[in-house]
XYZ file of C-alpha atoms in Angstrom:
705
model
C 101.055 89.853 -94.550
C 103.982 87.469 -94.622
C 103.721 84.049 -96.161
C 104.001 81.104 -93.790
C 107.404 79.526 -93.692
C 107.979 76.525 -95.930
C 108.072 73.188 -94.123
C 111.447 71.714 -93.461
C 112.726 69.155 -95.905
C 113.082 66.553 -93.193
C 109.667 67.122 -91.629
C 108.114 63.849 -90.527
C 104.543 65.067 -90.754
C 104.451 64.960 -94.583
C 102.698 61.744 -95.834
C 104.729 59.420 -97.966
C 103.448 58.919 -101.492
C 101.748 55.570 -102.109
C 103.372 53.633 -104.905
C 100.780 52.066 -107.131
C 101.651 48.830 -108.894
C 102.465 49.217 -112.500
C 99.912 48.155 -115.099
C 102.289 45.508 -116.374
C 102.397 43.736 -113.015
C 98.650 44.060 -112.541
C 98.090 42.472 -115.939
C 100.545 39.670 -115.210
C 98.879 39.057 -111.863
C 95.464 38.772 -113.557
C 96.620 36.544 -116.407
C 98.551 34.259 -114.083
C 95.837 33.898 -111.457
C 94.526 30.468 -110.565
C 90.891 31.651 -110.624
C 91.197 32.672 -114.270
C 92.905 29.414 -115.250
C 90.271 27.286 -113.501
C 87.452 29.285 -115.102
C 88.944 28.813 -118.563
C 89.513 25.107 -117.959
C 85.882 24.667 -116.880
C 84.614 26.444 -120.019
C 86.874 24.318 -122.232
C 85.676 21.162 -120.436
C 82.007 22.099 -120.896
C 82.598 22.863 -124.573
C 84.360 19.511 -124.987
C 81.401 17.727 -123.403
C 79.054 19.458 -125.840
C 81.317 18.503 -128.724
C 81.223 14.885 -127.555
C 77.475 14.610 -126.923
C 76.413 16.554 -130.020
C 77.823 14.871 -133.111
C 79.988 17.361 -134.934
C 80.215 18.419 -138.587
C 77.057 16.691 -139.777
C 74.845 17.962 -142.613
C 72.667 20.831 -141.431
C 69.567 18.969 -142.591
C 70.300 16.250 -140.004
C 70.426 18.844 -137.220
C 67.125 20.367 -138.372
C 65.480 16.946 -138.170
C 66.903 16.194 -134.717
C 66.527 19.593 -133.065
C 63.783 21.373 -134.960
C 64.047 24.764 -136.692
C 64.026 26.825 -133.460
C 66.863 25.086 -131.631
C 68.730 24.537 -134.884
C 69.121 28.296 -135.357
C 70.139 28.826 -131.727
C 72.757 26.072 -131.820
C 74.063 27.325 -135.145
C 74.399 30.846 -133.751
C 76.442 29.451 -130.855
C 78.654 27.468 -133.221
C 77.839 24.153 -131.517
C 77.882 22.146 -134.747
C 81.641 22.709 -134.954
C 82.599 23.483 -131.368
C 86.325 22.991 -131.800
C 86.396 25.346 -134.760
C 84.170 28.044 -133.263
C 85.737 31.463 -132.811
C 84.845 31.600 -129.123
C 86.390 28.179 -128.443
C 89.617 29.071 -130.253
C 89.742 32.351 -128.324
C 89.192 30.682 -124.950
C 91.784 28.026 -125.710
C 94.288 30.677 -126.782
C 93.564 32.694 -123.626
C 94.066 29.564 -121.508
C 97.449 29.011 -123.160
C 98.388 32.624 -122.481
C 97.255 32.463 -118.851
C 99.143 29.239 -118.169
C 102.254 30.571 -119.913
C 102.195 33.698 -117.739
C 101.838 31.501 -114.663
C 104.881 29.481 -115.731
C 106.808 32.676 -116.433
C 106.084 33.988 -112.940
C 106.501 30.792 -110.941
C 109.186 28.765 -112.718
C 112.143 30.844 -111.405
C 110.781 30.605 -107.858
C 110.291 26.874 -108.117
C 113.737 26.275 -109.571
C 115.268 28.451 -106.863
C 113.310 26.611 -104.181
C 114.630 23.266 -105.397
C 118.183 24.248 -104.417
C 117.430 26.498 -101.431
C 118.149 24.933 -98.025
C 116.499 27.667 -95.923
C 119.191 28.067 -93.316
C 117.671 31.291 -91.987
C 115.167 29.446 -89.819
C 114.703 30.629 -86.196
C 114.517 28.507 -83.056
C 111.032 29.659 -82.062
C 109.806 28.708 -85.531
C 111.191 25.187 -85.263
C 109.531 24.731 -81.891
C 106.208 25.546 -83.510
C 106.384 22.599 -85.946
C 104.131 19.624 -85.296
C 106.972 17.262 -86.174
C 109.724 18.231 -83.735
C 111.935 16.821 -80.995
C 114.451 18.329 -78.546
C 117.514 16.932 -76.759
C 119.800 18.226 -74.003
C 123.232 16.617 -74.343
C 125.457 17.447 -71.337
C 128.342 15.276 -72.550
C 128.368 16.267 -76.215
C 129.740 19.285 -77.953
C 127.919 20.729 -81.008
C 130.420 19.231 -83.453
C 129.875 15.701 -82.144
C 126.105 16.138 -82.103
C 126.241 17.516 -85.636
C 128.149 14.437 -86.798
C 125.442 12.158 -85.347
C 122.704 14.182 -87.047
C 124.411 14.129 -90.451
C 124.930 10.361 -90.189
C 121.198 9.906 -89.707
C 120.464 12.246 -92.628
C 122.864 10.349 -94.833
C 121.154 7.085 -93.976
C 117.796 8.632 -94.911
C 119.249 9.960 -98.208
C 118.860 13.612 -97.364
C 121.036 16.380 -98.765
C 122.124 18.924 -96.160
C 123.977 22.130 -95.621
C 125.512 23.449 -92.377
C 125.700 27.101 -91.460
C 127.592 28.348 -88.395
C 125.943 31.386 -86.818
C 128.508 31.841 -84.024
C 126.280 31.074 -81.050
C 124.526 28.189 -82.807
C 124.677 25.989 -85.845
C 121.926 25.188 -88.377
C 121.812 21.910 -90.283
C 119.230 22.284 -93.105
C 118.409 19.134 -95.087
C 115.950 18.205 -97.795
C 115.012 15.473 -100.239
C 112.391 15.074 -102.941
C 113.199 18.466 -104.362
C 112.192 17.323 -107.849
C 108.591 17.085 -106.676
C 108.497 20.772 -107.531
C 108.815 19.732 -111.168
C 105.313 18.211 -111.012
C 103.862 21.693 -110.926
C 105.954 22.759 -113.917
C 105.246 19.589 -115.905
C 101.459 19.864 -115.525
C 101.432 23.555 -116.466
C 103.746 23.033 -119.422
C 101.558 20.083 -120.471
C 98.478 22.330 -120.542
C 100.324 24.773 -122.791
C 101.666 22.043 -125.098
C 98.301 20.285 -125.401
C 96.534 23.601 -125.955
C 98.955 24.594 -128.706
C 98.552 21.147 -130.254
C 94.782 21.524 -130.112
C 94.948 24.852 -131.921
C 97.289 23.530 -134.604
C 95.404 20.236 -134.977
C 92.003 21.901 -135.405
C 90.630 23.852 -138.311
C 92.396 27.058 -137.309
C 94.259 26.945 -140.612
C 90.997 26.744 -142.544
C 89.633 29.675 -140.531
C 92.682 31.741 -141.453
C 92.347 30.831 -145.123
C 88.649 31.717 -145.055
C 89.353 35.067 -143.408
C 91.957 35.804 -146.049
C 89.595 34.771 -148.858
C 91.849 31.960 -150.092
C 89.092 29.320 -149.917
C 85.311 29.423 -150.190
C 83.095 26.684 -148.755
C 81.111 24.924 -151.478
C 77.432 24.433 -150.641
C 76.176 23.019 -153.946
C 75.754 19.314 -154.639
C 78.542 18.852 -157.182
C 80.645 16.002 -158.416
C 84.299 16.080 -157.381
C 85.442 16.969 -160.884
C 83.104 19.978 -160.976
C 84.245 21.581 -157.713
C 85.909 24.954 -158.488
C 89.565 25.597 -157.547
C 88.559 28.125 -154.870
C 86.969 25.230 -152.924
C 89.954 22.902 -153.297
C 92.933 22.483 -150.988
C 96.236 21.346 -152.435
C 98.297 18.685 -150.613
C 100.076 20.315 -147.693
C 97.878 23.423 -147.764
C 96.870 22.754 -144.155
C 98.976 20.753 -141.674
C 95.991 18.993 -140.124
C 92.610 17.867 -141.453
C 90.041 15.087 -141.162
C 88.074 14.146 -144.271
C 85.935 11.334 -145.659
C 85.440 9.640 -148.991
C 83.083 6.858 -150.090
C 84.850 4.502 -152.507
C 82.905 1.945 -154.573
C 84.634 -1.330 -155.328
C 86.995 -1.026 -158.269
C 87.242 2.776 -158.087
C 90.010 5.086 -156.908
C 90.203 8.627 -155.533
C 93.000 11.058 -154.705
C 90.870 13.382 -152.577
C 88.627 13.531 -149.516
C 85.788 15.854 -148.533
C 86.114 18.114 -145.513
C 82.737 19.039 -144.068
C 82.611 22.709 -143.073
C 79.346 24.067 -141.582
C 76.664 23.694 -144.281
C 79.114 22.863 -147.073
C 82.404 21.176 -147.799
C 85.895 21.568 -149.196
C 87.808 19.129 -151.353
C 91.217 18.180 -149.935
C 93.552 16.713 -152.535
C 95.921 13.894 -151.550
C 99.463 13.276 -152.840
C 98.469 9.689 -153.663
C 95.435 7.741 -154.891
C 93.446 5.145 -152.952
C 91.934 2.248 -154.909
C 89.364 -0.072 -153.318
C 89.887 -3.582 -154.637
C 87.455 -5.461 -152.385
C 85.154 -4.766 -149.476
C 83.850 -7.352 -147.003
C 81.327 -6.972 -144.195
C 80.124 -9.425 -141.543
C 76.951 -9.135 -139.475
C 75.866 -10.166 -136.002
C 72.733 -12.265 -135.596
C 70.963 -9.056 -134.548
C 71.577 -7.535 -137.964
C 74.213 -5.075 -136.753
C 77.528 -4.945 -138.632
C 80.136 -7.080 -136.893
C 83.211 -6.069 -138.845
C 84.090 -4.656 -142.216
C 87.340 -4.756 -144.088
C 88.702 -2.878 -147.087
C 91.434 -4.224 -149.316
C 93.048 -1.142 -150.816
C 95.886 -0.308 -153.139
C 97.906 2.920 -152.737
C 99.155 4.464 -155.970
C 102.021 6.925 -155.530
C 104.143 7.396 -158.623
C 106.649 9.621 -156.840
C 107.433 7.307 -153.928
C 106.255 3.874 -155.092
C 106.766 4.062 -158.824
C 104.796 1.459 -160.728
C 104.534 -0.892 -157.722
C 101.466 0.104 -155.691
C 101.193 -0.642 -151.992
C 98.520 -3.210 -151.102
C 97.094 -3.244 -147.596
C 94.017 -4.056 -145.514
C 92.105 -1.527 -143.460
C 89.857 -2.776 -140.684
C 88.007 -1.196 -137.796
C 90.607 -0.154 -135.175
C 93.389 -1.198 -137.563
C 94.127 1.852 -139.721
C 96.763 2.270 -142.389
C 99.374 5.012 -142.049
C 101.223 6.171 -145.131
C 103.398 9.284 -145.486
C 101.889 10.868 -142.388
C 98.299 10.221 -143.546
C 96.173 7.758 -141.569
C 93.343 5.892 -143.288
C 90.541 4.604 -141.037
C 87.656 2.251 -141.825
C 84.719 4.402 -140.752
C 81.628 3.436 -142.736
C 80.227 1.462 -145.631
C 77.358 1.781 -148.063
C 76.223 1.189 -151.583
C 78.612 2.060 -154.374
C 76.121 2.239 -157.244
C 74.497 -1.195 -157.457
C 72.731 -1.965 -160.737
C 69.002 -2.503 -160.196
C 66.410 -4.146 -162.433
C 62.926 -2.845 -161.616
C 59.357 -3.431 -162.696
C 56.938 -0.497 -162.367
C 53.332 -1.654 -161.850
C 50.738 1.106 -162.412
C 48.593 1.896 -159.367
C 46.307 4.636 -160.705
C 45.817 3.464 -164.301
C 43.249 0.926 -165.571
C 46.016 -1.084 -167.283
C 47.994 -3.548 -165.103
C 50.888 -4.059 -167.523
C 54.252 -3.245 -165.851
C 57.120 -1.247 -167.347
C 60.723 -2.471 -167.068
C 63.223 0.035 -165.639
C 66.982 -0.265 -165.202
C 69.204 2.043 -163.195
C 71.891 2.144 -160.570
C 71.964 3.597 -157.080
C 72.634 7.305 -157.319
C 70.837 7.753 -160.652
C 67.917 10.114 -161.183
C 65.367 8.916 -163.755
C 62.501 10.837 -165.336
C 59.101 9.121 -165.278
C 55.728 10.389 -166.470
C 53.259 11.013 -163.672
C 49.577 11.944 -163.508
C 50.333 15.659 -163.056
C 53.641 15.983 -164.869
C 57.082 14.452 -165.017
C 58.411 12.855 -161.813
C 62.013 12.385 -160.726
C 62.854 8.879 -159.547
C 65.964 9.093 -157.349
C 67.474 5.702 -156.539
C 69.014 6.235 -153.106
C 70.251 2.985 -151.642
C 70.358 -0.787 -151.850
C 70.755 -3.222 -148.962
C 71.522 -6.873 -149.446
C 70.631 -7.938 -145.897
C 67.787 -6.811 -143.652
C 67.789 -8.597 -140.303
C 64.857 -7.440 -138.192
C 63.268 -8.787 -134.982
C 60.277 -11.060 -135.290
C 57.032 -9.159 -134.572
C 55.949 -11.672 -131.902
C 59.362 -12.147 -130.230
C 59.738 -11.230 -126.565
C 62.077 -8.372 -125.537
C 64.222 -10.703 -123.426
C 64.436 -13.390 -126.099
C 64.303 -11.554 -129.385
C 64.483 -13.595 -132.549
C 65.631 -12.106 -135.815
C 64.618 -12.895 -139.334
C 66.191 -12.055 -142.644
C 63.857 -10.019 -144.856
C 66.117 -10.201 -147.882
C 67.307 -7.384 -150.151
C 65.680 -3.975 -150.207
C 66.096 -0.652 -151.944
C 65.019 2.899 -151.222
C 64.110 5.712 -153.583
C 62.513 9.141 -153.710
C 59.759 10.431 -155.938
C 60.032 14.177 -156.491
C 57.195 16.068 -158.164
C 57.673 19.116 -160.458
C 57.428 21.462 -157.441
C 60.430 19.782 -155.770
C 58.509 18.029 -152.982
C 59.624 14.458 -152.434
C 58.395 11.308 -150.752
C 60.755 8.572 -149.646
C 59.982 4.889 -150.276
C 61.471 1.666 -148.981
C 60.594 -1.612 -150.757
C 61.563 -5.197 -150.020
C 62.423 -7.427 -152.940
C 60.967 -10.673 -151.616
C 57.531 -11.135 -150.042
C 57.397 -11.170 -146.250
C 55.328 -13.550 -144.135
C 53.073 -11.867 -141.581
C 50.416 -13.778 -139.623
C 50.819 -16.826 -141.887
C 50.199 -14.749 -145.020
C 52.657 -13.318 -147.508
C 52.897 -9.681 -148.560
C 54.993 -7.412 -150.720
C 55.852 -4.511 -148.435
C 56.432 -0.909 -149.463
C 57.117 1.814 -146.888
C 56.545 5.542 -147.403
C 57.223 8.740 -145.489
C 56.690 12.301 -146.635
C 59.458 13.836 -144.489
C 62.738 12.421 -143.177
C 61.771 12.837 -139.518
C 58.548 10.827 -139.874
C 58.161 7.070 -139.452
C 57.493 4.871 -142.461
C 53.873 3.920 -143.196
C 53.664 0.566 -144.931
C 51.545 -0.759 -147.758
C 50.998 -4.545 -147.623
C 50.225 -5.991 -151.054
C 49.070 -9.624 -150.767
C 50.992 -12.227 -152.739
C 49.039 -14.418 -155.168
C 49.573 -18.179 -155.681
C 52.158 -17.430 -158.365
C 54.344 -15.567 -155.802
C 53.534 -12.309 -157.528
C 51.609 -9.087 -156.783
C 49.883 -9.418 -160.171
C 46.437 -10.533 -158.891
C 46.152 -7.532 -156.586
C 47.331 -5.149 -159.283
C 44.785 -6.514 -161.808
C 42.092 -6.189 -159.153
C 43.150 -2.560 -158.569
C 43.247 -1.837 -162.321
C 39.719 -3.188 -162.910
C 38.359 -0.975 -160.130
C 39.744 2.020 -162.028
C 38.332 0.912 -165.397
C 34.982 2.723 -165.343
C 33.740 1.306 -168.658
C 34.645 -2.261 -167.764
C 33.166 -1.829 -164.300
C 29.892 -0.510 -165.768
C 29.679 -3.507 -168.088
C 30.352 -5.896 -165.218
C 27.533 -4.387 -163.152
C 25.133 -4.570 -166.101
C 25.827 -8.323 -166.399
C 25.405 -8.997 -162.710
C 22.176 -10.097 -161.052
C 19.756 -7.121 -160.765
C 19.123 -5.829 -157.263
C 15.906 -3.992 -158.193
C 12.875 -4.912 -160.314
C 12.565 -1.423 -161.799
C 15.069 -0.788 -164.610
C 15.401 2.912 -163.772
C 15.967 2.094 -160.121
C 18.561 -0.514 -161.092
C 20.343 2.034 -163.293
C 20.433 4.539 -160.444
C 21.673 1.849 -158.073
C 24.475 0.869 -160.475
C 25.513 4.518 -160.671
C 25.634 4.727 -156.889
C 27.831 1.640 -156.822
C 30.125 3.146 -159.457
C 30.371 6.356 -157.462
C 31.180 4.434 -154.290
C 33.991 2.528 -156.030
C 35.369 5.758 -157.465
C 35.315 7.387 -154.028
C 36.999 4.330 -152.514
C 39.892 4.148 -154.987
C 40.499 7.898 -154.594
C 40.310 8.183 -150.808
C 39.615 4.827 -149.187
C 36.878 4.205 -146.680
C 37.332 7.714 -145.271
C 36.158 9.252 -148.557
C 33.025 7.084 -148.557
C 32.164 8.061 -144.987
C 32.745 11.748 -145.718
C 30.403 11.527 -148.711
C 27.694 9.998 -146.513
C 28.062 12.837 -144.018
C 27.732 15.367 -146.802
C 24.494 14.053 -148.358
C 22.659 12.265 -145.550
C 20.912 13.903 -142.564
C 22.542 13.323 -139.205
C 19.695 11.189 -137.857
C 20.104 8.735 -140.778
C 23.884 8.884 -141.028
C 24.660 5.597 -139.294
C 22.190 3.563 -141.368
C 23.274 5.270 -144.582
C 26.965 4.682 -143.844
C 26.322 0.999 -143.191
C 24.364 0.749 -146.450
C 27.117 2.486 -148.436
C 29.834 0.227 -147.011
C 27.788 -2.914 -147.682
C 27.121 -1.858 -151.269
C 30.818 -1.046 -151.706
C 31.976 -4.367 -150.313
C 29.528 -6.317 -152.484
C 30.725 -4.438 -155.556
C 34.378 -5.070 -154.694
C 33.560 -8.755 -154.197
C 31.977 -8.974 -157.668
C 35.016 -7.379 -159.266
C 37.329 -9.732 -157.361
C 35.330 -12.784 -158.491
C 35.688 -11.566 -162.069
C 39.458 -11.347 -161.560
C 39.480 -14.923 -160.273
C 37.468 -16.092 -163.316
C 39.974 -14.471 -165.641
C 42.740 -16.400 -163.862
C 40.845 -19.644 -164.371
C 40.117 -20.279 -160.694
C 37.396 -22.921 -160.196
C 34.464 -21.146 -158.511
C 31.796 -23.877 -158.804
C 31.965 -24.514 -155.070
C 32.285 -20.825 -154.266
C 35.220 -18.780 -153.037
C 37.571 -20.723 -150.791
C 39.118 -19.551 -147.497
C 42.408 -18.747 -149.190
C 40.791 -16.470 -151.774
C 38.588 -14.907 -149.133
C 41.635 -14.047 -146.990
C 43.322 -12.632 -150.062
C 40.247 -10.480 -150.773
C 40.223 -9.062 -147.243
C 43.939 -8.262 -147.416
C 43.502 -6.690 -150.844
C 40.651 -4.454 -149.641
C 42.804 -3.357 -146.686
C 45.661 -2.493 -149.059
C 43.297 -0.618 -151.402
C 41.996 1.417 -148.460
C 45.488 2.809 -147.677
C 46.653 2.994 -151.290
C 45.569 6.665 -151.731
C 47.901 7.688 -148.871
C 50.823 5.835 -150.461
C 51.196 8.654 -152.938
C 53.018 6.764 -155.684
C 51.489 6.268 -159.132
C 53.229 2.888 -159.420
C 54.601 0.060 -157.327
C 58.297 -0.545 -157.925
C 59.229 -4.204 -157.705
C 62.900 -5.187 -157.566
C 63.417 -8.130 -159.896
C 67.226 -8.300 -160.135
C 70.400 -6.589 -158.984
C 74.167 -6.549 -159.249
C 75.536 -5.303 -155.954
C 78.419 -2.835 -155.838
C 79.614 -2.119 -152.311
C 81.409 1.014 -151.169
C 83.778 1.584 -148.291
C 83.682 4.761 -146.239
C 87.248 5.795 -145.426
C 88.321 8.604 -143.138
C 91.690 10.135 -143.943
C 93.408 12.232 -141.289
C 96.666 14.110 -141.207
C 98.188 15.829 -138.219
C 101.634 17.354 -138.158
C 101.380 17.994 -134.416
C 100.496 14.521 -133.183
C 103.858 14.113 -131.506
C 103.438 17.480 -129.839
C 100.100 16.438 -128.349
C 101.512 13.073 -127.278
C 104.437 14.854 -125.633
C 101.975 17.098 -123.797
C 100.036 14.121 -122.472
C 103.279 12.442 -121.434
C 104.261 15.569 -119.502
C 100.801 15.671 -117.920
C 101.048 12.055 -116.742
C 104.577 12.609 -115.415
C 103.570 15.810 -113.661
C 100.501 14.262 -112.025
C 102.529 11.243 -110.941
C 105.200 13.476 -109.376
C 102.626 15.675 -107.641
C 100.647 12.751 -106.199
C 103.416 10.344 -105.289
C 106.358 12.557 -104.283
C 106.809 15.373 -101.806
C 109.446 17.951 -100.966
C 110.580 17.205 -97.405
C 112.769 19.374 -95.220
C 114.519 18.724 -91.887
C 116.332 21.201 -89.635
C 118.658 20.680 -86.689
C 119.424 23.651 -84.405
C 122.528 23.097 -82.208
C 123.858 25.465 -79.531
C 126.076 25.284 -76.416
C 123.995 25.374 -73.214
C 125.189 24.799 -69.607
C 128.373 23.110 -70.706
C 126.488 20.762 -73.031
C 124.566 20.978 -76.293
C 120.926 21.717 -76.988
C 119.570 20.030 -80.155
C 116.200 20.927 -81.648
C 115.095 18.873 -84.684
C 112.012 19.675 -86.764
C 110.660 18.874 -90.196
C 107.911 19.672 -92.665
C 106.610 18.506 -96.023
C 104.562 20.213 -98.686
C 102.191 17.205 -99.000
C 101.609 13.603 -97.847
C 101.673 14.652 -94.191
C 100.848 11.256 -92.703
C 103.681 9.616 -94.583
C 106.101 12.340 -93.515
C 105.015 11.994 -89.883
C 106.015 8.332 -90.065
C 109.366 9.211 -91.588
C 110.082 11.882 -88.957
C 109.288 9.319 -86.262
C 111.920 7.046 -87.796
C 114.451 9.907 -87.845
C 113.647 10.673 -84.223
C 114.074 7.007 -83.297
C 117.469 6.887 -85.027
C 118.623 9.992 -83.157
C 117.304 8.530 -79.903
C 119.429 5.448 -80.391
C 122.491 7.651 -80.908
C 121.817 10.508 -78.484
C 119.405 9.162 -75.937
C 115.815 10.021 -75.211
C 114.599 13.502 -76.093
C 113.302 15.832 -73.432
C 109.576 16.351 -73.039
C 108.420 19.643 -74.483
C 105.055 21.288 -74.125
C 103.014 23.040 -76.798
C 104.694 26.077 -78.263
C 102.747 29.057 -79.587
C 102.760 29.314 -83.332
C 105.139 32.024 -84.491
C 105.417 32.833 -88.165
C 108.831 33.760 -89.467
C 109.548 35.351 -92.817
C 110.867 32.012 -94.010
C 108.679 29.228 -92.708
C 105.120 28.866 -91.495
C 104.377 26.160 -89.002
C 100.667 25.851 -89.624
C 100.051 22.085 -89.477
C 103.788 21.627 -89.830
C 103.673 22.384 -93.580
C 105.633 24.672 -95.849
C 102.598 26.791 -96.588
C 104.274 30.167 -96.837
C 105.912 29.175 -100.079
C 105.787 31.817 -102.801
C 106.546 29.164 -105.362
C 103.240 27.452 -104.542
C 101.128 30.553 -104.943
C 99.297 31.325 -108.189
């Protein structure tokens, strides 16, 4: 059987092979698409909002307190505590730069070509489809004369034009505002420049050094001199950073701390900053009004032995050698404190003198082992609203100096305390106030110790000490008036009273009530509780009267109203004393304040690049919003011994404004050539060059993404 003949080479029935686009062009089309760019911009914008709302680069303990352990771990996994340094943010920003660069690569040649292209290939039926058009029949004019009139009008309107003779007709193509196309380029280049500046100005350099193992974040609480070299950055090691340092008055530092996740790095500076003086002013509300640092810059290499003196204020930074120093914070720089420790759980009321400075950790003997006394802070002014002031008319009062400290037991658990130096008046009575909280997220609970006539807490503390002196208390009860005729019954009653006092000083009224519930039947609980509390109050009153006798108070006419009010306040303080948790009351008796200025030092080698990007962005937006690329065409041909003139125009934006301008062009031509002929609607016909949809240059490859 013979094989079928081979098809002829020129057979038309064979399908033509479909050419698939190359992978390179597909990739360029994807990277340069507008949808991708907008998506990336939205993600970057959302991340920037998060970075603005959620304070960045704070100690992890602060985030745990604000968010709780659950959300803290989720946010940390997402890198939201350092959004601008997160891997995903750097990747998205880099991808946005790449996408915008590809878009510029694809569109810039088309835009530049379009700026100088007059589009003389336009067809008559296309011009008649424009919304902005007019037509004349000129029986007494030849095309050359009509062309001269048209060009005169274009010259008056500052158009550039080009004439092309097609034999049977002539085309006059004109345009102005061609540089409006640069708005597109400027905005896209600005995105690239700002993105590159953002990458270089962030902690990308630190990320690279961490990946390469050149630096290790320090997480221990160390002094600057003890930080190892692997956690130090030499001057110029990174082109951009933002660090902080707290400088006490009279001290100097040639470094700042860079907070990184749950640790820090030490960035060395090529000069030293000395704080000579720090000043702070307050509003009447107690908020800081302004603070100022008088500093001295020591730079042997550039300044020699003559340091540079300058002032740094809020919003008035100091720039030196490319480093900018901002006034960002203030605090205590190690004030010297003179303290008096009054025992609260011992039967002896004699205080112990203690001296230390803010930042010190002192060892003090406690009831269950040695305690660490950490002096945290000192404040000279405390302006707080009056308790009875109205929200609309709040009055503020100065509560004087205060200091805060922590007591840490041998297991490491700590309680935070906040004590005022001077007594505070509340409800026409004066108290020494001490606040306590057992965790940083909790509110302070306050102990109010009544002030005695000598402006001291001593009467209360002696009252408290005698309640804890079992032997002295037993002797006092034996000397008091018997409450029972039977000696054995009186002895048992005195023991009950001693037990009630012991329960009270250990747990307050709650301990007494719990004891009644434990030993008394339910049907007699209310009567027994009332009896216990009455016995307790009578016993406390006897001890208090003994304290007054020891002071030499005249009691012949009984206890006065002032002493009675003091007794009630003292009993209230004793009831909450077990929850206070401190074995002593720390009273501030003297201080020597040392203030500290919080300075933020920044360095950015790409600041000018970012500024240039923003300048390009502003210029590009201005060009895009306030300029437009406008085109006019005039089609001239000989017809019936005269000339037919068809004029049309289009603009890529600002259509209403262009309609007004075309009306002015039409009016100028009318004055020169006469009234145009009436023309009816023309079907829209799309040519390869120009689309007439709404009279705009929509079919413009340079405008496509």
